[in-house]
CSV table of C-alpha atoms in Angstrom, one decimal:
chain,number,residue,atom,x,y,z
W,110,MET,CA,0.0,0.0,0.0
W,111,GLU,CA,1.3,3.4,-1.0
W,112,LYS,CA,1.0,6.3,1.5
W,113,TYR,CA,0.3,9.8,0.1
W,114,THR,CA,0.0,13.2,1.7
W,115,HIS,CA,-2.2,15.9,0.1
W,116,LEU,CA,-2.2,19.5,1.3
W,117,GLY,CA,-5.0,21.7,0.1
W,118,VAL,CA,-6.9,24.9,0.9
W,119,TYR,CA,-10.7,24.9,1.2
W,120,GLY,CA,-13.4,27.6,1.7
W,121,ILE,CA,-16.6,27.8,3.7
W,122,LEU,CA,-19.0,30.2,2.0
W,123,VAL,CA,-22.4,30.6,3.7
W,124,ASN,CA,-25.0,32.9,2.2
W,125,ASP,CA,-28.7,33.2,3.0
W,126,ASN,CA,-28.6,30.1,5.2
W,127,LYS,CA,-27.0,28.0,2.4
W,128,ILE,CA,-23.4,26.7,2.0
W,129,LEU,CA,-21.7,26.5,-1.3
W,130,LEU,CA,-20.4,23.0,-1.9
W,131,ILE,CA,-19.1,21.0,-4.9
W,132,LYS,CA,-19.8,17.4,-5.7
W,133,LYS,CA,-16.5,15.4,-6.0
W,134,SER,CA,-15.9,13.7,-9.3
W,135,ARG,CA,-13.0,11.5,-8.3
W,136,GLY,CA,-10.8,10.2,-5.4
W,137,PRO,CA,-11.8,8.6,-2.2
W,138,HIS,CA,-14.9,10.9,-1.8
W,139,LYS,CA,-16.3,10.6,-5.3
W,140,GLY,CA,-20.0,11.5,-5.3
W,141,LYS,CA,-19.8,13.3,-1.9
W,142,TRP,CA,-20.3,17.0,-1.3
W,143,ASP,CA,-17.1,18.9,-0.4
W,144,LEU,CA,-15.9,22.4,0.3
W,145,PRO,CA,-14.6,24.2,-2.8
W,146,GLY,CA,-10.8,24.1,-2.9
W,147,GLY,CA,-7.8,21.9,-3.7
W,148,ARG,CA,-4.1,21.6,-4.0
W,149,ILE,CA,-1.6,24.3,-3.5
W,150,GLU,CA,0.6,24.5,-6.6
W,151,PHE,CA,4.4,24.7,-6.3
W,152,GLY,CA,5.4,28.2,-5.2
W,153,GLU,CA,1.8,29.3,-4.8
W,154,GLU,CA,0.7,31.2,-1.7
W,155,PRO,CA,-2.2,29.3,0.1
W,156,TYR,CA,-4.6,32.3,-0.1
W,157,ASP,CA,-3.9,32.6,-3.8
W,158,ALA,CA,-4.6,28.9,-4.2
W,159,LEU,CA,-7.9,29.3,-2.4
W,160,LYS,CA,-9.0,32.1,-4.8
W,161,ARG,CA,-7.9,30.1,-7.8
W,162,GLU,CA,-9.5,26.8,-6.7
W,163,PHE,CA,-12.7,28.5,-5.7
W,164,TYR,CA,-13.0,30.1,-9.1
W,165,GLU,CA,-12.1,26.9,-11.0
W,166,GLU,CA,-14.7,24.8,-9.1
W,167,THR,CA,-17.5,27.3,-8.5
W,168,GLY,CA,-17.2,30.3,-10.9
W,169,VAL,CA,-17.0,32.6,-7.9
W,170,SER,CA,-14.0,34.9,-8.3
W,171,GLU,CA,-14.5,37.8,-5.9
W,172,ILE,CA,-14.0,36.5,-2.4
W,173,GLU,CA,-12.3,37.4,0.8
W,174,GLY,CA,-11.1,34.7,3.2
W,175,LYS,CA,-9.7,34.3,6.7
W,176,ILE,CA,-8.1,31.1,8.0
W,177,ARG,CA,-10.5,29.2,10.3
W,178,ILE,CA,-8.6,26.0,11.0
W,179,ALA,CA,-5.9,23.7,9.8
W,180,THR,CA,-6.9,20.0,10.2
W,181,SER,CA,-6.3,16.6,8.7
W,182,TYR,CA,-7.5,13.0,8.5
W,183,THR,CA,-6.3,9.7,7.1
W,184,ILE,CA,-8.3,7.3,4.9
W,185,ILE,CA,-7.5,4.0,3.2
W,186,TYR,CA,-9.3,3.6,-0.1
W,187,PRO,CA,-9.0,1.5,-3.3
W,188,LEU,CA,-7.1,3.6,-5.8
W,189,LYS,CA,-7.6,0.9,-8.5
W,190,GLU,CA,-8.4,-2.8,-8.6
W,191,ASN,CA,-6.4,-4.7,-6.1
W,192,TYR,CA,-4.5,-1.6,-5.0
W,193,LEU,CA,-5.1,0.4,-1.8
W,194,GLU,CA,-3.8,3.9,-1.0
W,195,GLU,CA,-3.5,5.5,2.4
W,196,LEU,CA,-4.2,9.2,2.1
W,197,HIS,CA,-3.2,11.8,4.8
W,198,HIS,CA,-5.3,14.8,3.8
W,199,ILE,CA,-4.3,18.1,5.3
W,200,GLY,CA,-6.6,21.1,4.8
W,201,ILE,CA,-6.2,24.8,5.5
W,202,ILE,CA,-9.9,25.8,5.8
W,203,TYR,CA,-10.9,29.4,5.3
W,204,ASP,CA,-14.1,31.3,6.2
W,205,VAL,CA,-15.0,33.0,2.9
W,206,ARG,CA,-17.3,35.9,2.1
W,207,LEU,CA,-18.6,37.2,-1.2
W,208,LEU,CA,-17.3,40.5,-2.4
W,209,SER,CA,-19.7,40.5,-5.4
W,210,THR,CA,-22.8,38.6,-6.4
W,211,ASP,CA,-22.0,39.0,-10.1
W,212,PHE,CA,-20.9,35.5,-11.1
W,213,GLN,CA,-22.2,32.4,-13.0
W,214,LEU,CA,-22.2,29.4,-10.7
W,215,LYS,CA,-20.5,26.3,-12.3
W,216,THR,CA,-23.3,23.8,-11.9
W,217,ASN,CA,-21.8,21.5,-14.5
W,218,GLY,CA,-18.4,21.1,-12.9
W,219,ASP,CA,-14.9,22.0,-13.8
W,220,GLN,CA,-14.0,18.9,-15.9
W,221,HIS,CA,-11.5,17.9,-13.3
W,222,ASP,CA,-12.4,17.5,-9.6
W,223,SER,CA,-16.0,18.8,-9.5
W,224,LEU,CA,-19.2,17.5,-10.9
W,225,GLY,CA,-20.7,20.9,-10.1
W,226,ALA,CA,-21.3,23.5,-7.4
W,227,GLU,CA,-24.5,24.0,-5.6
W,228,TRP,CA,-26.0,26.0,-2.7
W,229,ILE,CA,-27.1,23.5,-0.1
W,230,SER,CA,-29.5,24.5,2.7
W,231,LEU,CA,-27.8,24.3,6.1
W,232,GLU,CA,-30.9,22.5,7.3
W,233,LYS,CA,-30.2,19.7,4.8
W,234,ILE,CA,-26.5,19.3,5.3
W,235,HIS,CA,-26.9,16.1,7.5
W,236,ASP,CA,-29.1,14.5,4.8
W,237,ILE,CA,-26.4,14.4,2.1
W,238,GLU,CA,-23.1,12.5,1.8
W,239,ILE,CA,-20.3,14.9,2.8
W,240,THR,CA,-16.6,14.7,3.1
W,241,PRO,CA,-14.6,14.6,6.4
W,242,PHE,CA,-13.7,18.4,6.1
W,243,VAL,CA,-17.4,19.3,5.8
W,244,LYS,CA,-18.2,17.1,8.8
W,245,GLU,CA,-15.4,18.8,10.7
W,246,VAL,CA,-17.0,22.2,10.0
W,247,PHE,CA,-20.4,21.1,11.1
W,248,ASN,CA,-19.1,19.6,14.3
W,249,LYS,CA,-17.7,23.1,15.2
W,250,ASP,CA,-20.6,25.3,13.8
W,251,VAL,CA,-20.6,27.2,10.5
């Protein structure tokens, strides 16, 4: 089994009692709802990565963020047939707010990590399949 560490940045954006989430298209959480975000590229500042990933996955470009928490979890999952991977996923999670409401939400995905972004009612968050980072956020309040 191969061990892998992934460091990413993710944003919590709540507006009108709804949270903006993306549906994962691949990886150990395929089909689950996750916070918009992803990998920090080589030499990239974490905050710049957050803004880039947020735009790529949701279409929302004008945001402001403040670090809420850095957290991690490990998971073992089948990477391919007869091959398991152990992932140590580290996330720098930001509280995000909109600076403009002038955007086109990417509901059809980014052709890479996301099947689409959607505003999910906070009342329904426990009725959908969510990733460990989203669970972490809701165990500590949004």
